[in-house]
């Protein structure tokens, strides 16, 4: 399921350098720059409260946005960096990169685990140990998945879920070549496998 592309409102920022950036912050904006696509960088500013709301909503660095700036054509962008105040941990600058839908980019995509109740291992008191709650994938900019799904149906204690066990969205592929672990169903403390004991 592709993620919905949301609008991101911004304004052109007049002046560059630290002085202009400080002035933008005093006026309630977060300064930033839009670059890429063989086009000259443009200095922008985003309303502080609007940006903070986006950041608190999560997945800001893995979301494609439709950047709307008065006097400019709308363009798809993705955030490539948020600088923060070292003391307050609040945004002080954003870097946005222009993208076309056919561009391929590397992004961390959230992993969603479903059907816990259909896992025999979890029913027997096992614990789902998530090794990676997000997985870095190479995806098409125009079709960024909202998440990837791990179905826990039939998973037993001791089962290990690798990236190759997960059905990835069309056009997406892991950035790591090896078959890495995403999660496993761990045994509870003091667990004895009654099936193996019976066989012995």
Short mmCIF file of C-alpha atoms in Angstrom, two decimals:
data_model
loop_
_atom_site.label_atom_id
_atom_site.label_comp_id
_atom_site.label_asym_id
_atom_site.label_seq_id
_atom_site.Cartn_x
_atom_site.Cartn_y
_atom_site.Cartn_z
CA UNK A 1 0.00 0.00 0.00
CA UNK A 2 1.57 3.25 -1.16
CA UNK A 3 1.71 6.08 1.27
CA UNK A 4 -0.47 9.12 0.62
CA UNK A 5 1.52 12.14 -0.56
CA UNK A 6 0.77 15.05 1.74
CA UNK A 7 1.25 18.74 1.04
CA UNK A 8 4.03 20.62 2.78
CA UNK A 9 3.56 24.38 2.81
CA UNK A 10 6.61 26.66 2.71
CA UNK A 11 7.70 30.14 1.69
CA UNK A 12 10.73 31.43 -0.17
CA UNK A 13 13.27 32.75 2.33
CA UNK A 14 14.91 36.04 1.43
CA UNK A 15 18.58 36.25 2.22
CA UNK A 16 21.00 33.49 3.10
CA UNK A 17 23.50 32.88 5.84
CA UNK A 18 23.23 32.68 9.62
CA UNK A 19 21.66 36.12 10.03
CA UNK A 20 18.77 35.38 7.69
CA UNK A 21 18.26 31.96 9.29
CA UNK A 22 18.12 33.50 12.77
CA UNK A 23 15.59 36.07 11.54
CA UNK A 24 13.41 33.29 10.12
CA UNK A 25 13.44 31.51 13.50
CA UNK A 26 12.53 34.74 15.32
CA UNK A 27 9.56 35.09 12.97
CA UNK A 28 8.27 31.59 13.81
CA UNK A 29 9.75 29.67 10.88
CA UNK A 30 12.29 26.91 10.44
CA UNK A 31 14.77 27.75 7.66
CA UNK A 32 15.57 25.15 5.04
CA UNK A 33 16.84 24.49 1.55
CA UNK A 34 15.47 22.56 -1.43
CA UNK A 35 18.07 21.05 -3.75
CA UNK A 36 18.56 18.36 -6.39
CA UNK A 37 17.14 17.49 -9.82
CA UNK A 38 19.85 19.57 -11.56
CA UNK A 39 18.15 22.75 -10.38
CA UNK A 40 19.61 25.56 -8.31
CA UNK A 41 19.00 25.27 -4.55
CA UNK A 42 16.18 27.42 -3.16
CA UNK A 43 16.20 28.82 0.38
CA UNK A 44 12.81 28.27 2.05
CA UNK A 45 11.17 28.55 5.45
CA UNK A 46 8.47 26.35 6.95
CA UNK A 47 6.07 27.46 9.72
CA UNK A 48 7.58 26.14 12.94
CA UNK A 49 4.38 24.72 14.47
CA UNK A 50 3.40 22.95 11.24
CA UNK A 51 6.83 21.32 10.96
CA UNK A 52 6.87 20.29 14.61
CA UNK A 53 3.47 18.62 14.17
CA UNK A 54 4.81 16.65 11.19
CA UNK A 55 7.89 15.57 13.12
CA UNK A 56 5.83 14.40 16.10
CA UNK A 57 3.57 12.39 13.78
CA UNK A 58 6.59 10.22 12.90
CA UNK A 59 8.19 8.88 9.70
CA UNK A 60 9.05 12.37 8.51
CA UNK A 61 12.34 11.22 6.99
CA UNK A 62 10.67 8.42 5.02
CA UNK A 63 7.69 10.37 3.65
CA UNK A 64 7.32 11.92 0.23
CA UNK A 65 5.79 15.41 0.31
CA UNK A 66 4.26 17.69 -2.28
CA UNK A 67 6.09 20.97 -1.57
CA UNK A 68 3.89 23.99 -2.18
CA UNK A 69 5.63 27.36 -2.40
CA UNK A 70 3.83 30.43 -3.71
CA UNK A 71 5.21 31.48 -7.08
CA UNK A 72 6.79 28.08 -7.75
CA UNK A 73 5.56 24.86 -9.34
CA UNK A 74 4.66 22.12 -6.87
CA UNK A 75 7.46 19.58 -6.55
CA UNK A 76 7.83 16.25 -4.79
CA UNK A 77 10.47 16.31 -2.06
CA UNK A 78 11.82 14.08 0.66
CA UNK A 79 13.60 15.25 3.79
CA UNK A 80 17.29 14.36 3.84
CA UNK A 81 18.09 15.91 7.18
CA UNK A 82 16.71 17.81 10.16
CA UNK A 83 19.16 19.80 12.26
CA UNK A 84 18.10 20.18 15.88
CA UNK A 85 19.01 22.37 18.81
CA UNK A 86 21.47 20.33 20.90
CA UNK A 87 19.82 21.40 24.16
CA UNK A 88 16.10 21.64 23.32
CA UNK A 89 16.09 18.98 20.55
CA UNK A 90 13.85 21.24 18.45
CA UNK A 91 14.23 21.67 14.66
CA UNK A 92 16.51 24.48 13.51
CA UNK A 93 16.97 23.64 9.79
CA UNK A 94 15.65 21.19 7.18
CA UNK A 95 17.18 19.85 3.96
CA UNK A 96 14.70 18.78 1.28
CA UNK A 97 15.60 16.95 -1.94
CA UNK A 98 13.55 17.19 -5.15
CA UNK A 99 12.43 13.87 -6.63
CA UNK A 100 10.65 12.52 -9.68
CA UNK A 101 8.30 9.55 -9.26
CA UNK A 102 10.70 7.28 -11.18
CA UNK A 103 13.69 8.07 -8.95
CA UNK A 104 14.87 5.21 -6.73
CA UNK A 105 15.77 6.12 -3.14
CA UNK A 106 16.78 4.34 0.05
CA UNK A 107 14.34 4.72 2.93
CA UNK A 108 13.64 3.07 6.27
CA UNK A 109 10.18 1.47 6.08
CA UNK A 110 8.17 0.49 9.18
CA UNK A 111 7.57 -3.24 9.81
CA UNK A 112 4.01 -4.16 10.87
CA UNK A 113 3.42 -7.52 12.62
CA UNK A 114 -0.06 -9.05 12.28
CA UNK A 115 -1.99 -12.13 13.44
CA UNK A 116 -0.30 -12.48 16.84
CA UNK A 117 -3.25 -14.60 18.01
CA UNK A 118 -2.63 -17.12 15.19
CA UNK A 119 0.96 -17.86 16.32
CA UNK A 120 1.24 -21.13 18.29
CA UNK A 121 4.52 -19.90 19.77
CA UNK A 122 3.02 -16.72 21.17
CA UNK A 123 -0.01 -18.65 22.46
CA UNK A 124 2.35 -20.87 24.46
CA UNK A 125 3.89 -17.85 26.18
CA UNK A 126 6.62 -17.07 23.68
CA UNK A 127 7.73 -13.50 23.07
CA UNK A 128 8.00 -11.73 19.74
CA UNK A 129 11.50 -10.23 19.71
CA UNK A 130 11.69 -7.50 17.07
CA UNK A 131 15.25 -7.10 15.82
CA UNK A 132 14.35 -4.46 13.23
CA UNK A 133 11.22 -2.33 13.62
CA UNK A 134 12.22 -0.59 10.38
CA UNK A 135 13.97 -2.00 7.32
CA UNK A 136 15.97 0.03 4.83
CA UNK A 137 14.62 -0.57 1.33
CA UNK A 138 15.36 0.82 -2.10
CA UNK A 139 11.99 2.03 -3.41
CA UNK A 140 10.47 4.10 -6.18
CA UNK A 141 9.83 7.69 -5.07
CA UNK A 142 6.37 7.58 -6.63
CA UNK A 143 5.40 4.38 -4.79
CA UNK A 144 6.81 4.58 -1.26
CA UNK A 145 5.17 1.85 0.85
CA UNK A 146 3.54 2.86 4.11
CA UNK A 147 4.88 -0.31 5.76
CA UNK A 148 5.81 -3.93 5.12
CA UNK A 149 3.83 -6.71 6.79
CA UNK A 150 4.99 -9.80 8.68
CA UNK A 151 2.26 -12.43 9.13
CA UNK A 152 2.83 -14.35 12.37
CA UNK A 153 0.30 -17.08 11.50
CA UNK A 154 1.76 -20.51 12.32
CA UNK A 155 4.96 -19.12 13.85
CA UNK A 156 6.31 -21.38 16.61
CA UNK A 157 8.77 -20.87 19.46
CA UNK A 158 12.25 -20.73 17.98
CA UNK A 159 11.09 -19.51 14.56
CA UNK A 160 13.29 -16.82 13.03
CA UNK A 161 11.86 -14.39 10.47
CA UNK A 162 14.34 -13.22 7.82
CA UNK A 163 13.88 -10.46 5.26
CA UNK A 164 13.49 -13.07 2.50
CA UNK A 165 10.48 -14.50 4.38
CA UNK A 166 8.62 -11.19 3.93
CA UNK A 167 6.65 -10.29 0.81
CA UNK A 168 8.00 -6.88 -0.20
CA UNK A 169 6.00 -4.35 -2.24
CA UNK A 170 6.54 -4.41 -5.99
CA UNK A 171 9.70 -2.59 -6.98
CA UNK A 172 11.14 -2.57 -3.45
CA UNK A 173 14.31 -4.40 -2.48
CA UNK A 174 16.52 -4.45 0.62
CA UNK A 175 19.64 -2.31 0.59
CA UNK A 176 21.55 -5.09 2.41
CA UNK A 177 22.44 -8.10 0.25
CA UNK A 178 22.39 -10.73 3.02
CA UNK A 179 19.27 -12.45 4.37
CA UNK A 180 19.18 -10.59 7.71
CA UNK A 181 16.93 -11.30 10.71
CA UNK A 182 13.87 -9.07 11.26
CA UNK A 183 12.31 -10.84 14.27
CA UNK A 184 12.04 -14.13 16.12
CA UNK A 185 9.67 -15.92 18.47
CA UNK A 186 11.66 -16.42 21.68
CA UNK A 187 10.89 -18.98 24.38
CA UNK A 188 9.72 -17.74 27.78
CA UNK A 189 12.05 -18.15 30.79
CA UNK A 190 12.17 -21.75 32.00
CA UNK A 191 10.45 -23.05 28.85
CA UNK A 192 10.64 -26.79 28.21
CA UNK A 193 9.49 -28.12 24.84
CA UNK A 194 6.97 -30.79 25.84
CA UNK A 195 6.88 -32.22 22.33
CA UNK A 196 10.64 -32.87 22.33
CA UNK A 197 10.47 -34.25 25.91
CA UNK A 198 7.73 -36.69 24.88
CA UNK A 199 9.77 -37.89 21.90
CA UNK A 200 12.82 -38.45 24.09
#
